[in-house]
Amino acid sequence: MDQQGHKRRIALLGSTGSMGLQALDVIARYPDLLQLEVIAANSSADLLIQQARTFKPNIVVVVQEEAYLKVKEALIDEDIKIFCGEQSLCDVCEMECVDMVLSCIVGVAGLRPIYHAIDCGKLIALANKETLVVAGELITRKAKERNIAIYPVDSEHSAIFQSLVGEHFNPIEKLIITASGGPFRGWTKEQLQNVTLADALKHPNWNMGPKVTIDSSTLMNKGLEVIEAKWLFNVDLDRIEVVVHPQSIVHSLVQFKDGSIKAQLGCPDMRLPIQYAITYPLRLENELPRLDFADYPALTFEKPDRETFPCLNIAYEASRQGGCMPCVMNAANEIAVQWFLQERIRYVDIPHIIENALQHADPVKPQTVDEYLAVDQETKARLLKFGPPRH
Ligand code: MN3
């Protein structure tokens, strides 16, 4: 709610994914403060119809045409505007009835709408980490130019953001990002040879969608988050450290120049970082589970195994090289994860596919959203043309 007592009007992009569902749950808890103006999804027509009936937004966006026709027909008796196509994702971001854009889109598809929302001066709550990985320089420059704050939704970045409240002029010495280590923590390279899709989809602590669950198991998720943190908090890569913390209670830490470390702790539940991002700077009462330290007699920390899980180093290296390289890495990872989810490649092929794509990349320096998206498209087209590696 702003100072005049107006509700904060939210456009939720990606409402049918795992994060989107949790975001709807949060928004619905604060009807006096928040108003759901727009929901948008790619193609999940049935779920979108159900969400529209339950949450009564004023606008629904469906990207795919076939799904759009189905949604439009089903909601004919509702007082809801229905828009179709990718361009509509951008169009709703500039509408006057929207104060904040909450992007829960997965992958590079979220880049254009968020860039446009920033350009239109909207508040941004960002769960879509790939946007900052691919074009962090462009996004953060535009946000600075428009004087727009980007509120992180990713739990690690929310923890850092919360630890920085009140520390505006105090220099950061180091960011320490925690990682659960995923389901294969402690496994050897040999053991990873036989990992199945079902094994990889079992995340020990967090309830997330399939893409981010696989990324967590390979540590690519942590690599993406390191790059995300670099842009969000303007901290050099060599001052961002990853530490494995299997209990997922300490969500990340900031070390200041005096050596003092601040952290944010809580139960692993994405609804808390979502809530903080969309109601910042307020801390509102909720019924989310509370942490009982008696349930966690030991909080442990260890170094990540960068040799068995090479994706973390791949991400650091791609970010160091800069230019289009993080975009190429992200594109190759999206394809590799898609192939693994379709059971067309082995688990251990994922890092090789990404490394291979980086080796063959032309190290250009994109300057616009279109140029970044062209690199993304070219990388994916090349991979799809040659298909999955054969053994
Ligand atoms: Mn995270």
Coordinates of C-alpha atoms and ligand atoms in Angstrom, one line a residue:
M1 CA 0.0 0.0 0.0
D2 CA 1.3 3.5 -0.8
Q3 CA 1.2 6.6 1.4
Q4 CA -2.1 7.7 0.0
G5 CA -3.7 4.4 1.1
H6 CA -4.0 2.9 -2.4
K7 CA -3.7 -0.8 -2.9
R8 CA -0.7 -2.0 -4.8
R9 CA -1.9 -3.3 -8.1
I10 CA 0.0 -6.3 -9.3
A11 CA 0.5 -8.0 -12.7
L12 CA 1.6 -11.6 -12.1
L13 CA 3.5 -13.0 -15.1
G14 CA 3.8 -16.8 -15.0
S15 CA 0.8 -17.5 -12.7
T16 CA 0.5 -21.2 -13.5
G17 CA 4.0 -22.3 -12.6
S18 CA 5.1 -23.4 -9.1
M19 CA 6.2 -19.9 -8.1
G20 CA 3.1 -18.3 -9.6
L21 CA 0.8 -20.6 -7.6
Q22 CA 2.6 -19.6 -4.4
A23 CA 2.5 -15.9 -5.4
L24 CA -1.3 -16.1 -5.8
D25 CA -1.6 -17.7 -2.4
V26 CA 0.3 -14.7 -0.9
I27 CA -1.6 -12.0 -2.8
A28 CA -4.9 -13.5 -1.8
R29 CA -4.0 -13.1 1.9
Y30 CA -3.8 -9.3 1.8
P31 CA -6.9 -8.1 0.0
D32 CA -6.7 -4.7 1.8
L33 CA -3.2 -4.0 0.5
L34 CA -2.8 -5.9 -2.7
Q35 CA -4.9 -6.1 -5.8
L36 CA -4.4 -8.7 -8.5
E37 CA -4.8 -6.8 -11.7
V38 CA -3.3 -9.2 -14.3
I39 CA -2.5 -12.9 -14.5
A40 CA -0.5 -14.2 -17.4
A41 CA 0.6 -17.7 -18.6
N42 CA 2.0 -19.4 -21.6
S43 CA -0.4 -22.2 -22.3
S44 CA -1.9 -23.8 -19.2
A45 CA -5.5 -23.0 -20.2
D46 CA -7.4 -25.1 -17.6
L47 CA -5.4 -23.8 -14.7
L48 CA -5.6 -20.2 -15.9
I49 CA -9.4 -20.5 -16.2
Q50 CA -9.6 -21.8 -12.7
Q51 CA -7.3 -19.0 -11.4
A52 CA -9.3 -16.3 -13.2
R53 CA -12.6 -17.6 -11.7
T54 CA -11.1 -17.8 -8.2
F55 CA -9.0 -14.6 -8.0
K56 CA -11.0 -12.3 -10.4
P57 CA -8.2 -10.3 -12.0
N58 CA -9.3 -7.6 -14.5
I59 CA -7.0 -9.0 -17.3
V60 CA -5.8 -12.4 -18.3
V61 CA -3.0 -12.9 -20.8
V62 CA -2.5 -16.2 -22.6
V63 CA 0.6 -16.4 -24.9
Q64 CA -0.3 -19.4 -27.0
E65 CA -3.2 -18.9 -29.4
E66 CA -4.9 -22.3 -29.0
A67 CA -4.9 -21.9 -25.2
Y68 CA -6.2 -18.3 -25.6
L69 CA -9.2 -19.4 -27.6
K70 CA -10.1 -22.0 -24.9
V71 CA -9.7 -19.4 -22.1
K72 CA -11.7 -16.8 -23.9
E73 CA -14.6 -19.1 -24.4
A74 CA -14.6 -20.4 -20.9
L75 CA -14.6 -16.9 -19.4
I76 CA -17.2 -15.4 -21.7
D77 CA -19.6 -14.8 -18.7
E78 CA -16.9 -13.1 -16.6
D79 CA -16.0 -9.4 -16.6
I80 CA -12.4 -10.1 -17.5
K81 CA -10.4 -8.9 -20.5
I82 CA -8.5 -11.7 -22.3
F83 CA -5.4 -10.9 -24.4
C84 CA -3.3 -13.2 -26.6
G85 CA 0.3 -13.4 -27.7
E86 CA 3.8 -12.6 -26.4
Q87 CA 3.4 -8.9 -27.2
S88 CA 0.5 -8.7 -24.7
L89 CA 3.0 -9.6 -21.9
C90 CA 4.7 -6.3 -22.6
D91 CA 1.5 -4.4 -23.2
V92 CA 0.1 -5.2 -19.8
C93 CA 3.4 -4.0 -18.2
E94 CA 2.8 -0.5 -19.4
M95 CA -0.9 -0.2 -18.3
E96 CA -1.7 2.5 -15.9
C97 CA -3.7 0.1 -13.7
V98 CA -0.4 -1.8 -12.9
D99 CA 1.9 -0.6 -10.1
M100 CA 4.1 -3.6 -9.8
V101 CA 5.1 -6.5 -12.1
L102 CA 5.8 -9.8 -10.4
S103 CA 7.6 -12.0 -12.8
C104 CA 7.5 -15.7 -12.1
I105 CA 8.2 -16.7 -15.7
V106 CA 10.8 -19.4 -16.0
G107 CA 13.7 -18.9 -18.5
V108 CA 14.7 -16.3 -21.0
A109 CA 11.0 -15.7 -22.0
G110 CA 10.8 -13.3 -19.1
L111 CA 13.4 -10.9 -20.4
R112 CA 11.5 -8.7 -22.8
P113 CA 8.4 -8.0 -20.5
I114 CA 10.6 -7.1 -17.5
Y115 CA 12.8 -4.8 -19.5
H116 CA 9.7 -3.1 -20.8
A117 CA 8.2 -2.9 -17.3
I118 CA 11.3 -1.2 -16.0
D119 CA 11.3 1.2 -18.9
C120 CA 7.7 2.1 -18.0
G121 CA 8.7 2.9 -14.5
K122 CA 6.9 0.0 -12.7
L123 CA 8.0 -1.6 -9.5
I124 CA 9.6 -4.9 -10.1
A125 CA 9.5 -8.1 -8.1
L126 CA 11.7 -10.7 -9.8
A127 CA 11.6 -14.4 -9.4
N128 CA 12.8 -15.0 -13.0
K129 CA 16.6 -15.2 -12.4
E130 CA 17.4 -16.0 -16.1
T131 CA 16.5 -12.4 -17.0
L132 CA 19.4 -11.1 -14.9
V133 CA 21.8 -13.9 -15.9
V134 CA 21.2 -13.2 -19.6
A135 CA 21.1 -9.4 -19.7
G136 CA 22.0 -8.3 -16.2
E137 CA 24.0 -5.4 -17.4
L138 CA 21.2 -4.0 -19.6
I139 CA 18.5 -4.6 -17.0
T140 CA 20.4 -3.0 -14.1
R141 CA 21.5 0.0 -16.2
K142 CA 17.9 0.6 -17.3
A143 CA 16.6 0.2 -13.7
K144 CA 19.2 2.8 -12.5
E145 CA 18.3 5.2 -15.4
R146 CA 14.6 4.9 -14.4
N147 CA 15.3 4.9 -10.7
I148 CA 13.5 1.6 -10.3
A149 CA 14.1 -0.8 -7.5
I150 CA 14.2 -4.5 -8.3
Y151 CA 12.9 -6.6 -5.3
P152 CA 14.4 -10.1 -5.4
V153 CA 12.1 -13.1 -4.9
D154 CA 14.7 -15.8 -5.1
S155 CA 15.2 -16.8 -1.5
E156 CA 19.0 -16.3 -1.4
H157 CA 18.7 -12.8 -2.9
S158 CA 15.8 -11.9 -0.7
A159 CA 18.0 -12.9 2.3
I160 CA 20.8 -10.7 1.1
F161 CA 18.4 -7.9 0.4
Q162 CA 16.9 -8.2 3.9
S163 CA 20.4 -8.3 5.4
L164 CA 21.2 -5.0 3.6
V165 CA 18.3 -3.1 5.0
G166 CA 19.7 -0.1 6.9
E167 CA 23.2 -0.7 5.6
H168 CA 23.0 1.6 2.6
F169 CA 26.4 3.3 2.9
N170 CA 28.3 0.4 4.4
P171 CA 30.5 -1.4 1.9
I172 CA 30.0 -5.1 1.3
E173 CA 33.1 -7.3 1.7
K174 CA 31.6 -10.5 0.6
L175 CA 28.2 -12.2 -0.3
I176 CA 27.8 -15.7 0.9
I177 CA 25.1 -17.6 -1.0
T178 CA 23.9 -20.8 0.5
A179 CA 23.1 -23.9 -1.5
S180 CA 21.2 -27.0 -0.3
G181 CA 23.6 -29.2 -2.4
G182 CA 20.6 -30.9 -4.0
P183 CA 19.7 -34.6 -3.9
F184 CA 23.2 -35.7 -5.1
R185 CA 25.3 -34.0 -2.4
G186 CA 28.2 -36.2 -1.5
W187 CA 27.8 -38.4 -4.6
T188 CA 30.8 -39.4 -6.8
K189 CA 31.2 -38.9 -10.5
E190 CA 30.7 -42.6 -10.9
Q191 CA 27.4 -42.6 -9.0
L192 CA 26.1 -39.7 -11.1
Q193 CA 26.4 -41.9 -14.3
N194 CA 23.2 -43.7 -13.4
V195 CA 21.0 -40.9 -12.2
T196 CA 17.4 -41.1 -13.4
L197 CA 14.9 -38.3 -14.0
A198 CA 12.9 -39.3 -10.9
D199 CA 16.1 -39.1 -8.7
A200 CA 16.9 -35.6 -10.0
L201 CA 13.3 -34.4 -9.5
K202 CA 13.4 -35.1 -5.7
H203 CA 14.6 -31.9 -4.1
P204 CA 15.3 -32.4 -0.4
N205 CA 13.9 -29.0 0.9
W206 CA 12.2 -26.7 -1.6
N207 CA 9.0 -27.0 -3.5
M208 CA 9.9 -25.8 -7.0
G209 CA 9.2 -26.3 -10.7
P210 CA 11.0 -29.0 -12.7
K211 CA 13.5 -26.7 -14.4
V212 CA 14.8 -25.1 -11.2
T213 CA 14.8 -28.5 -9.4
I214 CA 17.1 -30.0 -12.1
D215 CA 19.2 -26.9 -12.0
S216 CA 19.5 -27.2 -8.2
S217 CA 20.8 -30.8 -8.5
T218 CA 23.5 -29.8 -11.0
L219 CA 24.5 -26.7 -9.1
M220 CA 23.7 -24.7 -12.2
N221 CA 21.0 -23.0 -10.2
K222 CA 23.7 -21.7 -7.8
G223 CA 25.8 -20.6 -10.8
L224 CA 22.8 -18.6 -12.1
E225 CA 22.2 -17.2 -8.7
V226 CA 25.8 -16.0 -8.4
I227 CA 25.4 -14.1 -11.6
E228 CA 22.0 -12.8 -10.5
A229 CA 23.6 -11.5 -7.2
K230 CA 26.5 -9.9 -9.0
W231 CA 24.0 -7.7 -11.0
L232 CA 21.4 -7.2 -8.2
F233 CA 23.9 -6.0 -5.6
N234 CA 26.7 -4.7 -7.8
V235 CA 29.3 -7.0 -6.3
D236 CA 32.3 -8.5 -8.2
L237 CA 32.3 -12.2 -8.8
D238 CA 35.4 -12.8 -6.7
R239 CA 33.6 -11.5 -3.7
I240 CA 30.6 -13.9 -4.1
E241 CA 31.1 -17.2 -2.4
V242 CA 28.9 -20.3 -2.4
V243 CA 28.6 -22.5 0.7
V244 CA 26.6 -25.7 0.9
H245 CA 24.1 -25.7 3.8
P246 CA 22.0 -28.8 3.5
Q247 CA 19.3 -27.8 6.0
S248 CA 18.3 -24.7 3.9
I249 CA 17.6 -22.6 7.0
V250 CA 20.2 -19.8 6.6
H251 CA 19.1 -18.4 3.2
S252 CA 22.3 -16.4 2.5
L253 CA 24.6 -14.0 4.2
V254 CA 26.4 -10.6 3.8
Q255 CA 29.8 -9.9 5.2
F256 CA 30.6 -6.2 5.7
K257 CA 34.0 -4.5 5.8
D258 CA 34.3 -4.8 9.6
G259 CA 34.0 -8.6 9.3
S260 CA 30.5 -8.7 10.7
I261 CA 28.1 -11.1 9.0
K262 CA 24.3 -10.7 8.7
A263 CA 22.0 -13.4 7.6
Q264 CA 18.3 -14.1 7.2
L265 CA 16.9 -17.4 8.5
G266 CA 13.6 -19.1 8.2
C267 CA 11.8 -22.3 7.1
P268 CA 12.4 -23.1 3.5
D269 CA 9.1 -21.7 2.1
M270 CA 9.1 -19.5 -1.0
R271 CA 6.0 -17.7 0.1
L272 CA 8.1 -15.7 2.6
P273 CA 10.5 -14.1 0.0
I274 CA 7.5 -13.6 -2.3
Q275 CA 5.6 -11.8 0.4
Y276 CA 8.6 -9.6 1.4
A277 CA 9.2 -8.6 -2.3
I278 CA 5.6 -7.6 -3.0
T279 CA 4.9 -5.9 0.4
Y280 CA 8.3 -4.3 1.0
P281 CA 9.2 -2.5 3.3
L282 CA 6.4 -4.0 5.4
R283 CA 6.7 -7.2 7.4
L284 CA 3.1 -8.5 7.5
E285 CA 1.7 -11.1 9.8
N286 CA 1.1 -14.5 8.2
E287 CA 0.4 -18.1 9.0
L288 CA 3.5 -19.6 7.4
P289 CA 5.4 -22.3 9.4
R290 CA 7.7 -20.9 12.1
L291 CA 11.3 -22.2 12.6
D292 CA 11.8 -24.2 15.7
F293 CA 15.6 -24.5 16.4
A294 CA 14.9 -27.6 18.4
D295 CA 14.1 -29.3 15.0
Y296 CA 17.6 -28.3 13.8
P297 CA 20.1 -29.3 16.4
A298 CA 22.9 -28.9 13.8
L299 CA 23.1 -26.3 11.0
T300 CA 26.1 -27.4 8.9
F301 CA 28.2 -25.8 6.2
E302 CA 30.6 -27.2 3.7
K303 CA 32.4 -26.4 0.5
P304 CA 30.6 -27.2 -2.8
D305 CA 32.1 -30.1 -4.8
R306 CA 33.0 -28.1 -7.9
E307 CA 34.7 -31.1 -9.6
T308 CA 31.8 -33.5 -9.5
F309 CA 29.3 -30.7 -10.2
P310 CA 31.1 -28.6 -12.8
C311 CA 28.2 -26.3 -13.6
L312 CA 29.1 -23.9 -10.8
N313 CA 32.5 -23.2 -12.3
I314 CA 31.1 -23.0 -15.8
A315 CA 28.8 -20.2 -14.6
Y316 CA 31.6 -18.2 -12.9
E317 CA 33.7 -18.6 -16.0
A318 CA 30.9 -17.5 -18.4
S319 CA 30.2 -14.5 -16.2
R320 CA 33.9 -13.5 -16.1
Q321 CA 34.0 -13.7 -19.9
G322 CA 30.9 -11.5 -20.0
G323 CA 29.2 -10.3 -23.2
C324 CA 26.9 -12.9 -24.6
M325 CA 28.6 -15.8 -22.8
P326 CA 26.1 -16.0 -19.8
C327 CA 23.3 -15.9 -22.4
V328 CA 24.8 -18.8 -24.4
M329 CA 25.3 -20.7 -21.2
N330 CA 21.7 -20.2 -20.1
A331 CA 20.3 -21.1 -23.6
A332 CA 22.4 -24.3 -23.7
N333 CA 21.3 -25.2 -20.1
E334 CA 17.6 -24.6 -21.0
I335 CA 18.0 -27.1 -23.9
A336 CA 20.0 -29.6 -21.9
V337 CA 17.5 -29.6 -19.1
Q338 CA 14.6 -29.9 -21.5
W339 CA 16.3 -33.0 -23.1
F340 CA 17.0 -34.5 -19.7
L341 CA 13.3 -33.9 -18.7
Q342 CA 12.4 -35.7 -21.9
E343 CA 14.8 -38.5 -21.0
R344 CA 16.8 -38.0 -24.2
I345 CA 20.2 -37.5 -22.5
R346 CA 22.0 -38.8 -19.4
Y347 CA 22.2 -36.6 -16.4
V348 CA 26.0 -36.3 -16.8
D349 CA 25.6 -35.0 -20.3
I350 CA 24.2 -31.7 -19.1
P351 CA 27.5 -29.9 -18.2
H352 CA 29.1 -31.2 -21.4
I353 CA 26.4 -29.8 -23.6
I354 CA 26.8 -26.4 -22.0
E355 CA 30.6 -26.4 -22.2
N356 CA 30.4 -27.4 -25.8
A357 CA 28.0 -24.6 -26.6
L358 CA 30.3 -22.1 -24.9
Q359 CA 33.3 -23.3 -26.8
H360 CA 31.5 -22.8 -30.1
A361 CA 30.1 -19.5 -29.3
D362 CA 31.0 -16.3 -31.1
P363 CA 31.9 -13.9 -28.2
V364 CA 29.8 -10.9 -29.2
K365 CA 28.7 -8.2 -26.9
P366 CA 24.9 -7.7 -27.4
Q367 CA 23.7 -4.1 -26.7
T368 CA 19.9 -4.5 -26.8
V369 CA 17.2 -7.0 -25.7
D370 CA 16.7 -8.0 -29.4
E371 CA 20.5 -8.8 -29.7
Y372 CA 20.4 -10.9 -26.5
L373 CA 17.4 -12.8 -27.7
A374 CA 19.0 -13.4 -31.0
V375 CA 22.0 -15.0 -29.3
D376 CA 19.6 -17.1 -27.2
Q377 CA 17.7 -18.2 -30.4
E378 CA 20.9 -19.0 -32.4
T379 CA 22.4 -21.1 -29.5
K380 CA 19.2 -23.1 -29.1
A381 CA 18.7 -23.5 -32.9
R382 CA 22.2 -24.9 -33.3
L383 CA 21.7 -27.3 -30.4
L384 CA 18.4 -28.5 -31.7
K385 CA 19.7 -28.9 -35.2
F386 CA 22.4 -31.3 -34.1
G387 CA 20.2 -33.0 -31.5
P388 CA 21.2 -34.7 -28.3
P389 CA 24.7 -36.3 -28.1
R390 CA 24.7 -40.0 -29.0
H391 CA 26.6 -42.6 -27.0
Ligands
MN3_1 MN 17.2 -19.8 -5.0

